[in-house]
């Protein structure tokens, strides 16, 4: 029976002694998903690296965005236009983004070989294929764990969704634990439960919190442990988060900025993302729906990208102007691309075989492309990469060694898929 | 590629040194008919003494005083019943002057239907780890577990039923949840069987001998897999999906990723034990029902039944050690082997003799979970206060010395039910159910009142009805306070979202809102601050307030006489969110 799970072969260099040392530490503390924070992380915290992901949900068409194939059997009706980088052309549906091309790197040889929404999304956000026996953390949770300053009041991983209520999506943190799970801001609303209920006044809250602390003080005098400290500190974190609730209030941004970003939801959400990043949030994901264009692909892309283009270009430009782009990794992702073949409903279907993503910031090589597909986009012909390569690349851009080990319930797990490596040529 | 078919005994190789489940309660048949006779208490008493002896001789630190009655009652209730005690129960226990009241309490709780519920939850969460339902509804599976505990069925028998489950007997359909709701994924099943039933996380051994744990070999992984390799998820039109099995299979072969040119082969076997002797049939005659398109095969010889017999039995030491350790961890907050799925020679038990003793006792008692829990609960080690003696810094505590009672964070279920109890909601539902049973259906009332067996049945019916009224509150607690589905649930992380939930948006604020709160409205009617303090502490913390606390409550309420109910609500909230509430101590 052949083994098809790569569970980390680098760990064999680890000495038994150091492994047992780690285990003892793990046993004494939480036990689950105990991760030895690489020493480099302390340094990185000071540099405040951040990540912004624009997630084009449903699967954006690479042919209508980053890798147009005009005048071919698969190209569709749109032209390719020149960009701020001579020789690089993208779809005419992205005129504003084209002017930011010097700040972007296009990866045109993505082959994740996965046409299922859920599985594709998992690959693109964990850098691994789904395994039945282990769930791996999403990069937002990993970033929250590795990059977010200890004791920060704001959540390390925020996901702004087009609609729906707020929630905590514990599964994405996997073995890192729910502390690193995304806080979901449904339609950009502040995190759940961060406002006092109507029945509880500020004075009343102060009174009850002070009573709680008194009670704790007596009880814990002879019982204080790491677990009780972790519990009582969550009330301080709650107070700190509630005090910073204004950070989530995008209406505090100028009317002019609202205009520049667009008055539609995605514009508002991206403006909120800028606000969050400026206030020190480590990882912000903004989802834009819905690109799953099985019919009327071209009309829908005109509509969707009409929102995306100007907003995204404005955001990139702002991050650069404000000096944030150097420390912020920006990614434009989907779960897959769309078929070169145009179906009888003028749609394009799911396609993980030859598609593109865009990256920016964080010291990456910018203003170019890496990888290529053939003339009509049906296969990758140069520098083929999958989710694992991309994940390695993100981690390296953020200053991490993707081959570092995490200790999960006594089992060493490499941060990124051991079967892949970074795309060296886009790293500075 | 070289294929070595190695004799099993010579396989020594290290590549590296390192529902309103008012389930058919049959009203006239006593539910506990098949119950096993209880062991005489003297035996559990002596086991408790042996536990204390082994713990005490290994300890260096001075020990905490014995827990007082209130601390003991709350701890035992949470451990055996899954919730804090009702205030009237606390009052009665504290007022009871008899000297054997703790022993009687342990026995009474273990025999109660609520204990079966508590263990149902524990077994479900341990075995399924809050996975979503796919083929077998949770309600049926949970009821199956509850009834097993209610009858105190031997744990080995229950596990055999789960591991042999093949759906040929519709009454045992729920037992197949373990396999079916893991999608029949062989590698997932082998990992979880090894973790949950053998206390060994063999996942690393899927691809090679464990690089860091010499005891975990790839042949162990594939030995277990060989028992299951003939099994598969079978679906046919209009029939429930089942975990079926063929009577033949290719030999199980494996290769290490470190030496991919060598291929090995193994028969089914549990760790280092001998492969079972398997009946051989002439080719083509292996099945009662032969495999065919759309036809579920039935083999003459089931390797899965063999698996159940070989794994969940007294002769399999790893199985007994695993469960003895898990039951100890349930009561004492950590395993003698910790983590509980990491038994191996470089991670020895903190008290090897004690673990051996508990495993022996588990086997000798016929895998009687109640017997083991009774013995642990009767030990002085269990009954120690969680408060350290003066002069000892709690941070210097070595948990595996058991110098003081451990602090165990409440599980999501314990937290939810304890809050429902503290706020008076559970009591209100109990009263309503009693009303239903006595006056709602006079015939039922009569039937249930006839004799003592019926009285037990009445308790069981009442418990089921109360549970079904309250269980809707669980979801929010599980999603915020539990670990993600499919991952181990025995560790918790405190998050800011939990504090926000208890402070602002969750149900607790409503449960304590003046004007609609059972607890607050009851207390606000009391005559003086002293009575309020007493009832409040008894309801929320299961103990009377001390003088200092009495004084603080009086002072706080005196300043808020204008809005007494609101002030009481703030006090109650503070107690319900205090560390003393959040932990089983």
Tab-separated table of C-alpha atoms in Angstrom, chain B residues 155-378:
chain	number	residue	atom	x	y	z
B	155	UNK	CA	-17.374	-1.388	28.420
B	156	UNK	CA	-15.539	-4.106	26.492
B	157	UNK	CA	-18.849	-5.529	25.330
B	158	UNK	CA	-20.021	-2.099	24.186
B	159	UNK	CA	-16.802	-1.499	22.263
B	160	UNK	CA	-17.012	-4.948	20.676
B	161	UNK	CA	-20.499	-4.105	19.504
B	162	UNK	CA	-19.268	-0.835	18.011
B	163	UNK	CA	-16.266	-2.434	16.285
B	164	UNK	CA	-18.250	-5.381	14.945
B	165	UNK	CA	-21.218	-3.274	13.857
B	166	UNK	CA	-22.344	-4.317	10.411
B	167	UNK	CA	-26.031	-3.355	10.405
B	168	UNK	CA	-27.283	-6.901	9.980
B	169	UNK	CA	-29.216	-6.358	13.206
B	170	UNK	CA	-31.338	-3.204	12.795
B	171	UNK	CA	-31.532	-2.812	16.590
B	172	UNK	CA	-27.795	-2.234	16.606
B	173	UNK	CA	-27.785	0.249	13.757
B	174	UNK	CA	-26.632	3.112	16.035
B	175	UNK	CA	-23.429	1.197	16.890
B	176	UNK	CA	-22.233	1.561	13.313
B	177	UNK	CA	-21.911	5.316	13.706
B	178	UNK	CA	-18.241	4.999	14.633
B	179	UNK	CA	-17.404	3.571	11.207
B	180	UNK	CA	-20.088	5.100	9.027
B	181	UNK	CA	-19.857	8.688	10.185
B	182	UNK	CA	-16.146	8.584	9.509
B	183	UNK	CA	-17.115	7.756	5.969
B	184	UNK	CA	-15.493	4.334	6.288
B	185	UNK	CA	-12.141	6.053	5.578
B	186	UNK	CA	-9.654	3.316	6.444
B	187	UNK	CA	-6.783	5.564	7.463
B	188	UNK	CA	-9.022	7.715	9.595
B	189	UNK	CA	-10.479	4.619	11.231
B	190	UNK	CA	-7.081	3.113	11.973
B	191	UNK	CA	-5.866	6.360	13.476
B	192	UNK	CA	-8.963	6.739	15.635
B	193	UNK	CA	-9.126	3.102	16.701
B	194	UNK	CA	-5.487	3.322	17.761
B	195	UNK	CA	-5.982	6.604	19.613
B	196	UNK	CA	-9.335	5.963	21.232
B	197	UNK	CA	-9.173	2.254	22.038
B	198	UNK	CA	-5.448	1.563	22.348
B	199	UNK	CA	-4.228	4.931	23.658
B	200	UNK	CA	-1.683	5.202	20.851
B	201	UNK	CA	-1.778	7.812	18.125
B	202	UNK	CA	-0.315	5.728	15.323
B	203	UNK	CA	-0.940	8.272	12.609
B	204	UNK	CA	2.763	8.895	12.007
B	205	UNK	CA	3.216	5.163	11.507
B	206	UNK	CA	1.089	5.258	8.386
B	207	UNK	CA	4.061	6.241	6.266
B	208	UNK	CA	6.974	4.885	8.311
B	209	UNK	CA	7.881	3.718	11.786
B	210	UNK	CA	7.244	6.662	14.109
B	211	UNK	CA	10.431	8.701	13.857
B	212	UNK	CA	10.404	9.694	17.500
B	213	UNK	CA	8.497	6.984	19.296
B	214	UNK	CA	10.310	3.688	19.038
B	215	UNK	CA	7.230	1.746	20.117
B	216	UNK	CA	5.031	2.913	17.255
B	217	UNK	CA	5.838	0.824	14.220
B	218	UNK	CA	4.413	0.909	10.758
B	219	UNK	CA	3.542	-2.783	11.027
B	220	UNK	CA	1.239	-1.930	13.969
B	221	UNK	CA	-0.622	0.524	11.800
B	222	UNK	CA	-1.073	-1.929	8.959
B	223	UNK	CA	-1.845	-4.809	11.314
B	224	UNK	CA	-4.899	-2.848	12.441
B	225	UNK	CA	-5.694	-1.795	8.902
B	226	UNK	CA	-5.671	-5.406	7.750
B	227	UNK	CA	-8.694	-6.102	9.962
B	228	UNK	CA	-10.633	-3.403	8.177
B	229	UNK	CA	-9.323	-3.633	4.647
B	230	UNK	CA	-12.206	-5.886	3.551
B	231	UNK	CA	-14.759	-3.375	4.784
B	232	UNK	CA	-16.366	-0.645	2.729
B	233	UNK	CA	-19.308	1.714	2.755
B	234	UNK	CA	-22.116	0.158	0.771
B	235	UNK	CA	-25.093	2.066	-0.591
B	236	UNK	CA	-27.966	0.724	-2.609
B	237	UNK	CA	-31.204	2.347	-3.676
B	238	UNK	CA	-33.809	2.668	-0.957
B	239	UNK	CA	-31.601	1.058	1.680
B	240	UNK	CA	-29.716	2.666	4.500
B	241	UNK	CA	-26.000	2.997	3.845
B	242	UNK	CA	-24.065	0.311	5.696
B	243	UNK	CA	-20.466	-0.613	6.457
B	244	UNK	CA	-20.271	-3.895	4.588
B	245	UNK	CA	-17.524	-6.464	4.350
B	246	UNK	CA	-16.213	-8.890	1.779
B	247	UNK	CA	-14.870	-12.334	2.589
B	248	UNK	CA	-11.684	-11.940	0.568
B	249	UNK	CA	-9.039	-9.320	0.049
B	250	UNK	CA	-5.597	-8.771	-1.335
B	251	UNK	CA	-2.852	-9.055	1.262
B	252	UNK	CA	-2.149	-5.757	3.023
B	253	UNK	CA	1.187	-4.423	1.819
B	254	UNK	CA	3.058	-1.345	2.870
B	255	UNK	CA	6.321	0.427	2.323
B	256	UNK	CA	8.150	3.039	4.305
B	257	UNK	CA	8.688	6.386	2.629
B	258	UNK	CA	12.307	6.030	3.721
B	259	UNK	CA	12.884	2.824	1.830
B	260	UNK	CA	10.285	2.788	-0.913
B	261	UNK	CA	11.937	-0.177	-2.635
B	262	UNK	CA	11.039	-2.552	0.194
B	263	UNK	CA	7.489	-3.758	0.425
B	264	UNK	CA	6.156	-5.564	3.452
B	265	UNK	CA	3.053	-7.544	4.062
B	266	UNK	CA	1.069	-8.168	7.212
B	267	UNK	CA	-1.811	-10.243	8.468
B	268	UNK	CA	-4.382	-8.663	10.754
B	269	UNK	CA	-3.001	-8.285	14.266
B	270	UNK	CA	-3.372	-6.006	17.268
B	271	UNK	CA	0.030	-4.452	18.018
B	272	UNK	CA	2.403	-7.265	19.031
B	273	UNK	CA	-0.170	-10.015	19.429
B	274	UNK	CA	-0.378	-13.088	17.216
B	275	UNK	CA	-2.551	-12.856	14.123
B	276	UNK	CA	-5.843	-14.675	14.664
B	277	UNK	CA	-6.313	-18.139	13.199
B	278	UNK	CA	-8.689	-17.554	10.332
B	279	UNK	CA	-10.921	-20.188	8.727
B	280	UNK	CA	-10.030	-20.855	5.101
B	281	UNK	CA	-12.649	-21.467	2.445
B	282	UNK	CA	-12.201	-22.811	-1.059
B	283	UNK	CA	-11.996	-20.039	-3.630
B	284	UNK	CA	-15.429	-18.731	-4.498
B	285	UNK	CA	-17.020	-20.080	-1.320
B	286	UNK	CA	-16.066	-17.300	1.072
B	287	UNK	CA	-19.485	-15.694	1.184
B	288	UNK	CA	-22.946	-16.357	2.506
B	289	UNK	CA	-24.027	-13.709	0.058
B	290	UNK	CA	-21.508	-13.176	-2.710
B	291	UNK	CA	-20.598	-9.672	-3.821
B	292	UNK	CA	-22.406	-8.510	-6.954
B	293	UNK	CA	-23.554	-5.263	-8.448
B	294	UNK	CA	-25.972	-3.614	-6.025
B	295	UNK	CA	-25.800	-6.593	-3.652
B	296	UNK	CA	-24.369	-6.274	-0.226
B	297	UNK	CA	-21.963	-9.169	0.390
B	298	UNK	CA	-22.007	-11.129	3.624
B	299	UNK	CA	-18.822	-13.104	4.364
B	300	UNK	CA	-18.815	-16.481	6.082
B	301	UNK	CA	-16.009	-15.220	8.275
B	302	UNK	CA	-16.009	-11.589	9.355
B	303	UNK	CA	-12.619	-10.053	10.028
B	304	UNK	CA	-14.374	-7.145	11.630
B	305	UNK	CA	-16.018	-9.378	14.225
B	306	UNK	CA	-12.607	-10.887	14.786
B	307	UNK	CA	-11.230	-7.372	15.178
B	308	UNK	CA	-13.779	-6.628	17.883
B	309	UNK	CA	-12.886	-9.856	19.719
B	310	UNK	CA	-9.120	-9.346	19.427
B	311	UNK	CA	-9.083	-5.682	20.342
B	312	UNK	CA	-11.755	-5.156	22.978
B	313	UNK	CA	-10.877	-7.953	25.345
B	314	UNK	CA	-9.288	-8.605	28.683
B	315	UNK	CA	-6.206	-10.130	27.058
B	316	UNK	CA	-5.394	-6.918	25.236
B	317	UNK	CA	-3.509	-4.988	27.867
B	318	UNK	CA	-3.398	-1.809	25.802
B	319	UNK	CA	-7.203	-1.742	25.748
B	320	UNK	CA	-7.543	-2.062	29.534
B	321	UNK	CA	-4.774	0.459	30.202
B	322	UNK	CA	-6.356	2.896	27.769
B	323	UNK	CA	-9.748	2.890	29.462
B	324	UNK	CA	-8.397	2.813	33.001
B	325	UNK	CA	-6.332	5.864	32.092
B	326	UNK	CA	-9.217	7.666	30.390
B	327	UNK	CA	-11.549	7.092	33.340
B	328	UNK	CA	-8.872	8.343	35.722
B	329	UNK	CA	-8.446	11.421	33.521
B	330	UNK	CA	-12.198	11.989	33.538
B	331	UNK	CA	-12.248	12.087	37.330
B	332	UNK	CA	-8.814	13.576	38.065
B	333	UNK	CA	-8.377	16.053	35.212
B	334	UNK	CA	-5.325	14.425	33.628
B	335	UNK	CA	-4.323	10.926	32.646
B	336	UNK	CA	-1.721	8.944	34.527
B	337	UNK	CA	-0.413	8.733	30.981
B	338	UNK	CA	-0.693	12.203	29.487
B	339	UNK	CA	-1.733	12.880	26.762
B	340	UNK	CA	-4.202	9.998	26.950
B	341	UNK	CA	-3.417	8.832	23.413
B	342	UNK	CA	0.334	8.750	23.841
B	343	UNK	CA	1.070	5.523	25.704
B	344	UNK	CA	4.638	4.455	24.926
B	345	UNK	CA	7.753	3.536	26.832
B	346	UNK	CA	9.359	6.983	26.645
B	347	UNK	CA	6.185	8.582	27.998
B	348	UNK	CA	5.579	6.356	31.012
B	349	UNK	CA	2.664	6.761	33.430
B	350	UNK	CA	3.247	9.129	36.332
B	351	UNK	CA	2.232	6.214	38.609
B	352	UNK	CA	2.875	2.941	36.735
B	353	UNK	CA	1.725	0.670	39.545
B	354	UNK	CA	-1.465	2.630	39.968
B	355	UNK	CA	-2.315	2.442	36.283
B	356	UNK	CA	-1.658	-1.289	36.373
B	357	UNK	CA	-3.848	-1.627	39.419
B	358	UNK	CA	-6.704	0.290	37.820
B	359	UNK	CA	-6.429	-1.719	34.613
B	360	UNK	CA	-6.403	-4.991	36.577
B	361	UNK	CA	-9.423	-3.845	38.511
B	362	UNK	CA	-11.228	-2.816	35.345
B	363	UNK	CA	-10.622	-6.258	33.851
B	364	UNK	CA	-11.484	-8.115	37.064
B	365	UNK	CA	-14.739	-6.199	37.437
B	366	UNK	CA	-15.784	-7.122	33.912
B	367	UNK	CA	-15.033	-3.648	32.533
B	368	UNK	CA	-17.371	-2.023	35.025
B	369	UNK	CA	-16.967	1.736	34.584
B	370	UNK	CA	-19.129	2.433	37.611
B	371	UNK	CA	-16.924	0.330	39.834
B	372	UNK	CA	-13.805	2.212	38.795
B	373	UNK	CA	-15.438	5.611	39.149
B	374	UNK	CA	-16.853	4.675	42.555
B	375	UNK	CA	-13.413	3.628	43.777
B	376	UNK	CA	-11.734	6.777	42.506
B	377	UNK	CA	-14.502	8.947	43.966
B	378	UNK	CA	-14.078	7.206	47.325
